[in-house]
Tab-separated table of N, CA and C in Angstrom:
chain	number	residue	atom	x	y	z
A	4	MET	N	3.027	134.059	216.915
A	4	MET	CA	2.617	133.358	216.221
A	4	MET	C	2.848	132.110	216.420
A	5	ILE	N	1.859	130.791	216.283
A	5	ILE	CA	2.453	129.502	216.441
A	5	ILE	C	2.360	128.845	214.728
A	6	ILE	N	3.036	128.197	214.719
A	6	ILE	CA	3.080	127.161	213.453
A	6	ILE	C	2.821	126.175	213.584
A	7	ASN	N	2.135	125.645	213.213
A	7	ASN	CA	1.608	123.908	213.316
A	7	ASN	C	3.067	123.456	212.493
A	8	GLN	N	3.285	122.405	213.115
A	8	GLN	CA	4.247	121.394	213.121
A	8	GLN	C	3.575	120.502	211.372
A	9	GLY	N	2.829	120.373	211.158
A	9	GLY	CA	2.203	119.807	209.781
A	9	GLY	C	2.670	121.034	208.627
A	10	ASP	N	2.324	121.928	209.025
A	10	ASP	CA	2.707	123.604	207.913
A	10	ASP	C	3.994	123.383	207.693
A	11	LYS	N	5.085	123.005	208.402
A	11	LYS	CA	6.198	123.088	208.286
A	11	LYS	C	6.800	121.853	207.245
A	12	GLU	N	6.054	120.968	207.292
A	12	GLU	CA	6.565	119.894	206.656
A	12	GLU	C	6.010	119.671	204.999
A	13	ALA	N	4.645	120.513	205.396
A	13	ALA	CA	4.079	120.650	203.959
A	13	ALA	C	5.139	121.446	203.252
A	14	GLN	N	5.557	122.817	204.065
A	14	GLN	CA	5.976	123.744	203.117
A	14	GLN	C	7.675	122.784	202.798
A	15	LYS	N	8.340	122.181	203.304
A	15	LYS	CA	9.180	121.765	203.149
A	15	LYS	C	9.272	120.714	201.876
A	16	THR	N	8.185	119.945	201.655
A	16	THR	CA	7.848	118.990	200.772
A	16	THR	C	7.271	119.667	199.472
A	17	SER	N	6.505	120.574	199.621
A	17	SER	CA	5.937	121.230	198.242
A	17	SER	C	7.528	121.765	197.415
A	18	LEU	N	6.820	121.652	196.025
A	18	LEU	CA	7.648	121.773	195.320
A	18	LEU	C	7.104	123.100	194.468
A	19	ASN	N	7.751	124.547	194.289
A	19	ASN	CA	7.050	125.699	193.767
A	19	ASN	C	6.963	125.375	192.247
A	20	LYS	N	6.137	125.360	191.931
A	20	LYS	CA	5.835	124.817	190.163
A	20	LYS	C	6.365	125.948	189.526
A	21	TYR	N	6.559	127.119	189.630
A	21	TYR	CA	6.997	128.268	188.960
A	21	TYR	C	8.424	127.938	188.613
A	22	ALA	N	9.431	127.596	189.759
A	22	ALA	CA	10.949	127.273	189.729
A	22	ALA	C	11.023	125.900	189.209
A	23	LEU	N	10.180	124.716	189.240
A	23	LEU	CA	10.026	123.726	188.514
A	23	LEU	C	10.301	124.070	187.068
A	24	ALA	N	9.182	124.979	186.572
A	24	ALA	CA	9.281	125.137	185.081
A	24	ALA	C	10.230	126.053	184.819
A	25	CYS	N	10.885	126.979	185.739
A	25	CYS	CA	11.786	127.893	184.964
A	25	CYS	C	13.227	126.860	185.080
A	26	ALA	N	13.151	125.743	185.775
A	26	ALA	CA	14.243	124.899	185.730
A	26	ALA	C	14.412	124.377	184.311
A	27	ILE	N	13.434	123.811	184.424
A	27	ILE	CA	13.213	122.588	183.239
A	27	ILE	C	13.935	123.758	181.812
A	28	VAL	N	12.995	124.612	182.011
A	28	VAL	CA	13.173	125.665	180.581
A	28	VAL	C	15.120	126.009	180.355
A	29	ALA	N	15.399	126.301	181.782
A	29	ALA	CA	16.907	126.361	181.427
A	29	ALA	C	17.467	125.381	181.070
A	30	SER	N	16.932	123.818	181.679
A	30	SER	CA	17.836	122.736	181.080
A	30	SER	C	17.895	122.272	180.034
A	31	MET	N	16.659	122.997	179.406
A	31	MET	CA	16.492	122.853	177.706
A	31	MET	C	17.810	122.483	177.157
A	32	VAL	N	18.681	123.591	177.628
A	32	VAL	CA	19.844	124.417	176.960
A	32	VAL	C	21.112	122.841	176.966
A	33	SER	N	20.560	122.498	177.952
A	33	SER	CA	21.962	121.001	178.450
A	33	SER	C	21.192	119.838	177.690
A	34	ILE	N	20.203	119.762	177.564
A	34	ILE	CA	19.861	118.707	176.261
A	34	ILE	C	19.930	118.903	174.853
A	35	VAL	N	20.209	119.932	174.183
A	35	VAL	CA	20.837	120.381	173.243
A	35	VAL	C	22.498	119.988	173.184
A	36	SER	N	22.726	120.441	174.558
A	36	SER	CA	24.593	120.027	174.676
A	36	SER	C	25.027	118.874	174.762
A	37	GLY	N	23.855	117.743	175.511
A	37	GLY	CA	24.014	116.765	175.139
A	37	GLY	C	23.903	115.632	173.935
A	38	TYR	N	22.759	116.535	173.217
A	38	TYR	CA	22.454	115.626	171.926
A	38	TYR	C	23.675	116.200	171.059
A	39	ASP	N	23.820	117.331	170.911
A	39	ASP	CA	25.583	117.811	170.182
A	39	ASP	C	26.853	116.938	170.219
A	40	THR	N	26.812	116.501	171.787
A	40	THR	CA	27.630	115.152	172.386
A	40	THR	C	27.383	114.008	171.455
A	41	GLY	N	26.117	113.710	171.171
A	41	GLY	CA	25.831	112.149	171.199
A	41	GLY	C	25.459	112.455	169.687
A	42	VAL	N	24.946	113.135	168.938
A	42	VAL	CA	24.962	112.689	167.647
A	42	VAL	C	26.308	113.222	166.890
A	43	MET	N	27.196	114.128	167.320
A	43	MET	CA	28.371	114.012	166.424
A	43	MET	C	29.389	112.690	166.742
A	44	SER	N	28.962	111.894	167.603
A	44	SER	CA	29.977	110.310	167.870
A	44	SER	C	29.355	109.589	166.479
A	45	GLY	N	28.216	109.672	165.931
A	45	GLY	CA	27.716	109.150	164.970
A	45	GLY	C	28.074	109.576	163.504
A	46	ALA	N	27.970	111.054	163.628
A	46	ALA	CA	27.957	111.928	162.393
A	46	ALA	C	29.344	111.913	162.178
A	47	MET	N	30.783	111.500	163.077
A	47	MET	CA	31.782	111.824	162.309
A	47	MET	C	32.202	110.675	161.423
A	48	ILE	N	32.041	109.508	161.462
A	48	ILE	CA	31.973	108.662	160.195
A	48	ILE	C	31.525	109.045	158.977
A	49	PHE	N	30.411	109.607	159.185
A	49	PHE	CA	29.901	110.466	157.744
A	49	PHE	C	30.313	111.834	157.097
A	50	ILE	N	30.695	112.285	158.475
A	50	ILE	CA	31.727	113.986	157.773
A	50	ILE	C	33.103	113.114	157.061
A	51	LYS	N	33.607	112.039	157.681
A	51	LYS	CA	34.909	111.894	157.337
A	51	LYS	C	34.650	111.372	156.049
A	52	GLU	N	33.794	110.718	155.628
A	52	GLU	CA	34.025	110.107	154.448
A	52	GLU	C	33.146	110.953	153.403
A	53	ASP	N	32.313	111.719	153.723
A	53	ASP	CA	31.605	113.217	152.684
A	53	ASP	C	32.609	114.021	152.567
A	54	LEU	N	33.293	114.565	153.404
A	54	LEU	CA	34.381	115.648	153.340
A	54	LEU	C	35.841	115.349	153.014
A	55	GLY	N	35.951	114.037	153.061
A	55	GLY	CA	37.167	113.474	153.066
A	55	GLY	C	38.491	114.239	153.912
A	56	ILE	N	37.743	114.358	155.189
A	56	ILE	CA	38.975	114.740	156.163
A	56	ILE	C	39.524	113.720	156.522
A	57	SER	N	41.231	114.110	157.010
A	57	SER	CA	42.154	113.061	157.663
A	57	SER	C	41.821	112.525	159.261
A	58	ASP	N	42.103	112.021	159.929
A	58	ASP	CA	42.056	111.652	161.015
A	58	ASP	C	42.164	112.817	162.186
A	59	THR	N	43.520	113.392	161.808
A	59	THR	CA	43.278	114.646	162.553
A	59	THR	C	42.495	115.599	162.795
A	60	GLN	N	42.109	115.770	161.548
A	60	GLN	CA	40.912	117.030	161.156
A	60	GLN	C	39.780	116.232	162.026
A	61	GLN	N	39.418	115.296	162.341
A	61	GLN	CA	38.295	114.523	162.722
A	61	GLN	C	38.547	114.734	164.211
A	62	GLU	N	39.590	114.501	164.918
A	62	GLU	CA	39.844	114.601	166.162
A	62	GLU	C	39.980	115.736	166.270
A	63	ILE	N	40.615	117.050	165.700
A	63	ILE	CA	40.208	118.484	166.308
A	63	ILE	C	38.737	118.743	166.015
A	64	LEU	N	38.097	118.301	165.373
A	64	LEU	CA	36.403	118.380	165.046
A	64	LEU	C	35.745	118.202	166.408
A	65	ALA	N	36.437	117.134	166.769
A	65	ALA	CA	35.344	116.633	167.908
A	65	ALA	C	35.781	116.981	169.058
A	66	GLY	N	37.037	117.503	169.143
A	66	GLY	CA	37.796	118.234	170.592
A	66	GLY	C	37.779	119.623	170.656
A	67	ILE	N	37.504	120.243	169.764
A	67	ILE	CA	37.490	121.814	169.536
A	67	ILE	C	36.117	122.399	170.325
A	68	LEU	N	35.093	121.501	170.439
A	68	LEU	CA	33.677	122.021	171.017
A	68	LEU	C	34.438	122.058	172.655
A	69	ASN	N	35.044	121.387	173.057
A	69	ASN	CA	35.250	121.447	174.961
A	69	ASN	C	36.422	122.479	174.648
A	70	VAL	N	37.073	122.620	173.866
A	70	VAL	CA	38.580	124.038	173.964
A	70	VAL	C	37.408	125.303	173.846
A	71	CYS	N	36.432	125.414	172.977
A	71	CYS	CA	35.461	126.367	172.805
A	71	CYS	C	34.139	126.997	174.481
A	72	ALA	N	33.864	125.795	174.624
A	72	ALA	CA	33.274	125.390	175.925
A	72	ALA	C	33.974	125.965	177.364
A	73	LEU	N	35.246	125.761	176.998
A	73	LEU	CA	36.150	126.166	177.995
A	73	LEU	C	36.231	127.616	178.054
A	74	VAL	N	36.454	128.315	177.194
A	74	VAL	CA	36.062	129.702	176.899
A	74	VAL	C	34.925	130.329	177.374
A	75	GLY	N	33.606	129.875	176.739
A	75	GLY	CA	32.441	130.090	176.892
A	75	GLY	C	32.194	129.863	178.735
A	76	SER	N	33.090	128.965	179.129
A	76	SER	CA	32.427	128.777	180.795
A	76	SER	C	33.139	130.194	181.440
A	77	LEU	N	34.448	130.239	181.000
A	77	LEU	CA	34.914	131.217	181.774
A	77	LEU	C	34.604	132.706	181.553
A	78	THR	N	33.703	133.097	180.484
A	78	THR	CA	33.065	134.368	180.196
A	78	THR	C	31.565	134.212	180.935
A	79	ALA	N	31.269	133.097	181.282
A	79	ALA	CA	29.797	133.069	181.251
A	79	ALA	C	29.392	133.634	182.423
A	80	GLY	N	30.555	133.959	183.721
A	80	GLY	CA	30.132	134.190	184.675
A	80	GLY	C	29.920	135.599	184.742
A	81	ARG	N	30.977	136.694	184.060
A	81	ARG	CA	30.874	137.883	183.872
A	81	ARG	C	29.478	138.105	183.351
A	82	THR	N	29.116	137.392	182.098
A	82	THR	CA	28.588	137.973	181.005
A	82	THR	C	27.233	137.485	181.599
A	83	SER	N	26.622	137.110	182.840
A	83	SER	CA	25.414	136.800	183.804
A	83	SER	C	25.231	137.862	184.779
A	84	ASP	N	26.409	138.580	185.108
A	84	ASP	CA	26.689	139.262	186.124
A	84	ASP	C	26.100	140.710	185.410
A	85	TYR	N	26.679	140.968	183.968
A	85	TYR	CA	26.333	142.022	182.906
A	85	TYR	C	24.679	141.863	182.614
A	86	ILE	N	24.300	141.018	181.696
A	86	ILE	CA	22.953	140.794	181.565
A	86	ILE	C	21.708	140.103	182.223
A	87	GLY	N	22.382	139.220	182.871
A	87	GLY	CA	21.765	138.459	183.920
A	87	GLY	C	21.490	136.722	183.441
A	88	ARG	N	21.293	136.187	184.221
A	88	ARG	CA	20.864	134.934	184.250
A	88	ARG	C	20.160	134.423	182.933
A	89	ARG	N	19.142	135.025	183.061
A	89	ARG	CA	17.617	134.716	182.020
A	89	ARG	C	18.696	134.723	180.367
A	90	TYR	N	19.135	135.960	180.372
A	90	TYR	CA	19.628	136.427	179.064
A	90	TYR	C	21.203	135.823	178.710
A	91	THR	N	21.530	135.143	179.565
A	91	THR	CA	22.910	134.485	179.159
A	91	THR	C	22.217	133.175	178.633
A	92	ILE	N	21.307	132.535	179.339
A	92	ILE	CA	20.828	131.129	178.941
A	92	ILE	C	20.358	131.427	177.462
A	93	PHE	N	19.398	132.971	177.052
A	93	PHE	CA	19.402	132.956	175.957
A	93	PHE	C	19.932	133.000	175.295
A	94	LEU	N	21.307	133.782	175.694
A	94	LEU	CA	22.297	133.893	174.605
A	94	LEU	C	23.067	132.293	174.009
A	95	ALA	N	23.106	131.743	175.215
A	95	ALA	CA	23.174	130.622	174.977
A	95	ALA	C	22.835	129.586	173.914
A	96	SER	N	21.647	129.648	174.008
A	96	SER	CA	20.670	129.330	172.979
A	96	SER	C	20.652	129.684	171.741
A	97	ILE	N	20.857	130.956	171.852
A	97	ILE	CA	21.274	131.384	170.172
A	97	ILE	C	22.402	131.152	169.590
A	98	LEU	N	23.396	130.937	170.663
A	98	LEU	CA	24.683	130.277	169.913
A	98	LEU	C	24.910	128.844	169.421
A	99	PHE	N	23.742	128.247	170.214
A	99	PHE	CA	23.331	127.159	169.653
A	99	PHE	C	22.717	126.750	168.311
A	100	ILE	N	22.067	127.709	168.218
A	100	ILE	CA	21.203	128.027	166.914
A	100	ILE	C	21.794	128.208	165.570
A	101	ILE	N	22.860	129.212	165.667
A	101	ILE	CA	23.723	129.815	164.962
A	101	ILE	C	24.674	128.608	164.417
A	102	GLY	N	25.463	127.861	165.511
A	102	GLY	CA	26.102	126.761	165.136
A	102	GLY	C	25.511	125.979	164.663
A	103	ALA	N	24.400	125.041	165.232
A	103	ALA	CA	23.603	124.198	164.490
A	103	ALA	C	23.545	124.266	163.067
A	104	VAL	N	23.008	125.422	162.703
A	104	VAL	CA	22.802	125.736	161.137
A	104	VAL	C	23.790	125.984	160.235
A	105	LEU	N	25.124	126.598	161.194
A	105	LEU	CA	26.649	126.411	160.243
A	105	LEU	C	26.734	124.930	160.538
A	106	MET	N	26.646	124.006	160.833
A	106	MET	CA	27.325	122.907	161.181
A	106	MET	C	26.230	122.058	160.147
A	107	GLY	N	25.131	122.173	160.134
A	107	GLY	CA	23.980	121.492	159.288
A	107	GLY	C	24.406	121.912	157.851
A	108	TYR	N	24.794	122.979	157.765
A	108	TYR	CA	24.697	123.582	156.069
A	108	TYR	C	25.944	123.817	155.550
A	109	GLY	N	27.346	123.450	156.687
A	109	GLY	CA	28.280	123.567	156.241
A	109	GLY	C	29.011	122.923	155.363
A	110	PRO	N	29.257	123.450	153.738
A	110	PRO	CA	30.120	122.561	152.684
A	110	PRO	C	30.878	122.370	153.115
A	111	ASN	N	32.223	122.835	153.782
A	111	ASN	CA	33.327	122.236	153.753
A	111	ASN	C	33.602	122.122	155.512
A	112	TYR	N	34.780	122.197	155.566
A	112	TYR	CA	35.443	121.585	157.131
A	112	TYR	C	35.622	123.214	157.642
A	113	ALA	N	35.934	123.941	157.053
A	113	ALA	CA	36.116	125.439	157.811
A	113	ALA	C	34.658	125.706	158.424
A	114	ILE	N	33.980	125.600	157.691
A	114	ILE	CA	32.503	126.325	158.232
A	114	ILE	C	32.241	125.274	159.028
A	115	LEU	N	32.326	124.073	159.320
A	115	LEU	CA	32.036	123.158	160.264
A	115	LEU	C	32.580	123.447	161.241
A	116	MET	N	34.022	123.649	161.382
A	116	MET	CA	34.786	124.130	162.850
A	116	MET	C	34.159	125.229	163.080
A	117	VAL	N	33.872	126.310	162.432
A	117	VAL	CA	33.506	127.837	162.881
A	117	VAL	C	31.879	127.338	163.564
A	118	GLY	N	30.950	126.360	163.167
A	118	GLY	CA	29.997	126.236	163.647
A	118	GLY	C	30.105	125.271	164.956
A	119	ARG	N	30.859	124.755	165.084
A	119	ARG	CA	31.301	123.750	166.109
A	119	ARG	C	31.927	124.488	167.311
A	120	CYS	N	32.531	125.389	166.811
A	120	CYS	CA	33.347	126.745	167.892
A	120	CYS	C	32.085	127.583	168.104
A	121	ILE	N	31.209	127.757	167.819
A	121	ILE	CA	29.965	128.445	168.067
A	121	ILE	C	29.197	127.587	169.189
A	122	CYS	N	28.656	126.784	168.809
A	122	CYS	CA	28.015	125.651	169.629
A	122	CYS	C	28.890	125.509	171.069
A	123	GLY	N	30.212	125.326	170.879
A	123	GLY	CA	31.459	125.285	171.743
A	123	GLY	C	30.980	126.596	172.807
A	124	LEU	N	30.933	127.571	172.669
A	124	LEU	CA	30.947	129.035	173.444
A	124	LEU	C	29.211	128.301	174.022
A	125	GLY	N	28.419	127.996	173.314
A	125	GLY	CA	27.271	128.126	173.987
A	125	GLY	C	27.191	126.894	174.765
A	126	VAL	N	27.836	126.058	174.572
A	126	VAL	CA	27.967	124.872	175.494
A	126	VAL	C	28.472	125.034	177.043
A	127	GLY	N	29.619	125.861	176.544
A	127	GLY	CA	29.893	126.670	177.943
A	127	GLY	C	29.200	127.594	178.744
A	128	PHE	N	28.602	128.327	178.014
A	128	PHE	CA	27.817	129.376	178.553
A	128	PHE	C	26.575	128.432	179.729
A	129	ALA	N	26.054	127.474	178.661
A	129	ALA	CA	24.657	127.071	179.381
A	129	ALA	C	25.115	126.087	180.381
A	130	LEU	N	26.399	125.514	180.357
A	130	LEU	CA	26.935	124.609	181.422
A	130	LEU	C	26.741	125.129	182.723
A	131	MET	N	27.393	126.578	182.535
A	131	MET	CA	27.735	127.080	183.751
A	131	MET	C	26.664	128.215	184.415
A	132	ILE	N	25.781	128.256	183.671
A	132	ILE	CA	24.607	129.090	184.302
A	132	ILE	C	23.082	128.363	184.329
A	133	ALA	N	22.911	127.638	183.990
A	133	ALA	CA	22.129	126.623	183.940
A	133	ALA	C	21.677	126.180	185.361
A	134	PRO	N	22.638	125.465	185.871
A	134	PRO	CA	22.683	125.433	187.525
A	134	PRO	C	22.333	126.427	188.424
A	135	VAL	N	23.222	127.626	188.269
A	135	VAL	CA	23.131	128.711	188.754
A	135	VAL	C	21.883	129.510	188.910
A	136	TYR	N	21.492	129.475	187.948
A	136	TYR	CA	19.778	129.893	187.686
A	136	TYR	C	18.905	129.024	188.630
A	137	SER	N	18.912	127.791	188.223
A	137	SER	CA	18.093	126.964	189.185
A	137	SER	C	18.585	127.292	190.439
A	138	ALA	N	19.426	127.300	191.054
A	138	ALA	CA	19.806	127.325	192.577
A	138	ALA	C	19.002	128.609	192.939
A	139	GLU	N	19.451	129.629	192.066
A	139	GLU	CA	18.922	130.986	192.472
A	139	GLU	C	17.411	131.005	192.848
A	140	ILE	N	16.340	130.481	191.688
A	140	ILE	CA	14.997	130.584	191.667
A	140	ILE	C	14.636	129.404	192.796
A	141	SER	N	15.152	128.392	193.119
A	141	SER	CA	14.660	127.447	194.036
A	141	SER	C	14.617	128.112	195.241
A	142	SER	N	13.747	126.964	195.960
A	142	SER	CA	13.610	127.212	197.506
A	142	SER	C	14.861	126.367	198.374
A	143	ALA	N	15.176	126.340	199.375
A	143	ALA	CA	16.458	125.196	199.878
A	143	ALA	C	15.679	124.102	199.975
A	144	ALA	N	14.552	123.782	200.309
A	144	ALA	CA	14.173	122.268	200.287
A	144	ALA	C	13.924	121.253	198.781
A	145	SER	N	13.710	121.963	197.572
A	145	SER	CA	14.237	121.826	196.350
A	145	SER	C	15.335	122.353	195.362
A	146	ARG	N	16.355	122.651	196.156
A	146	ARG	CA	17.289	123.339	195.669
A	146	ARG	C	18.050	121.759	194.708
A	147	GLY	N	18.703	120.811	195.811
A	147	GLY	CA	19.556	119.969	195.248
A	147	GLY	C	18.083	119.253	193.763
A	148	PHE	N	17.162	118.955	194.228
A	148	PHE	CA	16.334	118.379	192.792
A	148	PHE	C	16.607	119.267	191.646
A	149	LEU	N	16.432	120.697	191.677
A	149	LEU	CA	16.105	121.407	190.757
A	149	LEU	C	17.794	121.932	189.605
A	150	THR	N	19.091	121.982	190.780
A	150	THR	CA	20.016	122.138	190.345
A	150	THR	C	20.771	120.633	189.657
A	151	SER	N	20.235	119.600	189.772
A	151	SER	CA	20.394	118.282	189.234
A	151	SER	C	19.824	118.040	187.924
A	152	LEU	N	18.863	118.609	187.454
A	152	LEU	CA	18.016	118.873	186.170
A	152	LEU	C	19.391	119.206	185.151
A	153	PRO	N	19.732	119.927	185.116
A	153	PRO	CA	20.813	120.199	183.785
A	153	PRO	C	21.805	118.969	183.362
A	154	GLU	N	22.599	118.534	184.433
A	154	GLU	CA	22.819	117.117	184.615
A	154	GLU	C	21.897	116.251	183.793
A	155	ILE	N	20.838	115.849	184.164
A	155	ILE	CA	20.061	114.754	183.575
A	155	ILE	C	19.560	114.967	182.373
A	156	CYS	N	19.462	116.366	182.056
A	156	CYS	CA	19.154	116.749	180.710
A	156	CYS	C	20.575	116.389	179.908
A	157	ILE	N	21.590	116.825	179.982
A	157	ILE	CA	22.692	116.068	179.516
A	157	ILE	C	22.753	114.509	178.870
A	158	ALA	N	22.545	113.910	179.718
A	158	ALA	CA	22.349	112.667	179.877
A	158	ALA	C	21.480	112.325	178.601
A	159	LEU	N	20.097	112.896	179.230
A	159	LEU	CA	18.876	112.689	177.925
A	159	LEU	C	19.302	113.057	176.778
A	160	GLY	N	20.055	114.166	176.332
A	160	GLY	CA	20.151	114.606	175.194
A	160	GLY	C	21.558	113.719	174.459
A	161	ILE	N	22.365	113.003	175.334
A	161	ILE	CA	23.413	112.012	174.770
A	161	ILE	C	22.534	110.961	174.078
A	162	PHE	N	21.461	110.476	175.246
A	162	PHE	CA	20.821	109.140	174.668
A	162	PHE	C	19.964	109.715	173.219
A	163	LEU	N	19.170	110.565	173.295
A	163	LEU	CA	18.480	111.080	171.777
A	163	LEU	C	19.369	111.065	170.779
A	164	GLY	N	20.546	112.008	170.914
A	164	GLY	CA	21.663	111.555	169.953
A	164	GLY	C	22.041	110.408	169.212
A	165	TYR	N	21.927	109.383	170.309
A	165	TYR	CA	22.629	108.076	169.807
A	165	TYR	C	21.377	107.512	169.056
A	166	ILE	N	19.963	107.771	169.297
A	166	ILE	CA	18.928	107.610	168.876
A	166	ILE	C	18.623	107.761	167.379
A	167	SER	N	19.074	109.226	167.248
A	167	SER	CA	19.060	109.945	166.415
A	167	SER	C	19.797	109.233	165.608
A	168	ASN	N	21.420	108.928	166.006
A	168	ASN	CA	22.452	108.486	165.023
A	168	ASN	C	22.045	106.973	164.540
A	169	TYR	N	21.342	106.079	165.208
A	169	TYR	CA	20.721	104.862	164.804
A	169	TYR	C	19.753	105.317	163.405
A	170	LEU	N	18.724	106.331	163.564
A	170	LEU	CA	17.486	106.068	162.629
A	170	LEU	C	18.142	106.999	161.376
A	171	LEU	N	18.920	107.788	161.575
A	171	LEU	CA	19.335	108.852	160.646
A	171	LEU	C	20.197	107.915	159.768
A	172	GLY	N	21.105	107.089	160.555
A	172	GLY	CA	22.494	106.573	159.699
A	172	GLY	C	21.768	105.319	158.814
A	173	LYS	N	20.881	104.543	159.705
A	173	LYS	CA	20.500	103.720	158.790
A	173	LYS	C	19.469	103.963	157.642
A	174	TYR	N	18.633	105.310	157.560
A	174	TYR	CA	17.685	104.934	156.633
A	174	TYR	C	17.828	106.344	155.749
A	175	LEU	N	18.945	107.164	155.856
A	175	LEU	CA	19.205	108.602	155.151
A	175	LEU	C	20.292	108.074	154.016
A	176	SER	N	20.716	108.909	153.340
A	176	SER	CA	21.543	108.479	152.261
A	176	SER	C	23.142	109.436	152.870
A	177	LEU	N	24.114	109.293	152.638
A	177	LEU	CA	25.673	110.101	153.129
A	177	LEU	C	25.580	111.229	153.493
A	178	LYS	N	24.882	112.077	152.515
A	178	LYS	CA	24.751	113.173	152.298
A	178	LYS	C	23.692	113.891	154.109
A	179	LEU	N	22.519	113.263	153.946
A	179	LEU	CA	21.276	113.618	154.517
A	179	LEU	C	21.654	112.925	155.938
A	180	GLY	N	22.680	111.584	156.399
A	180	GLY	CA	22.816	111.216	157.385
A	180	GLY	C	23.110	111.785	158.354
A	181	TRP	N	24.454	112.738	158.126
A	181	TRP	CA	24.937	113.678	158.849
A	181	TRP	C	24.475	114.789	159.243
């Protein structure tokens, strides 16, 4: 069988649309992770004022996400081996939703911390599994591009978080602003 050189080059440069779509969907979790990081930077001012928490409590609230993300990332590999990459990404999304609802409606510091911890677990799961999933579904020619999408989406999420900080902090009251 003779393979035309043009066919080889077309094969190398073509991007599988299904793999691209799957990688984008898997990277959506990274947008939420970045958004959470960006929006909390502006929300901390309002949270401190609204709940009357100390500087130490504010620092713990900001940093607990990273501690819980460490736990989530350490357990994500084993979890994805048991239930698969897609379901692990789905689990990360569910953890984000639960954590965001708890943080959004949290009447006190304790509920806010629980929501932040649950979001941290979701961050750990997402940041470990989304690039692995993207690498597994992509061809060798597009693997570098598709596995970089979660990182790009984190930066996009942080940017969106800063924009929402500006808009929500400027036009809403203290209770609704954060």
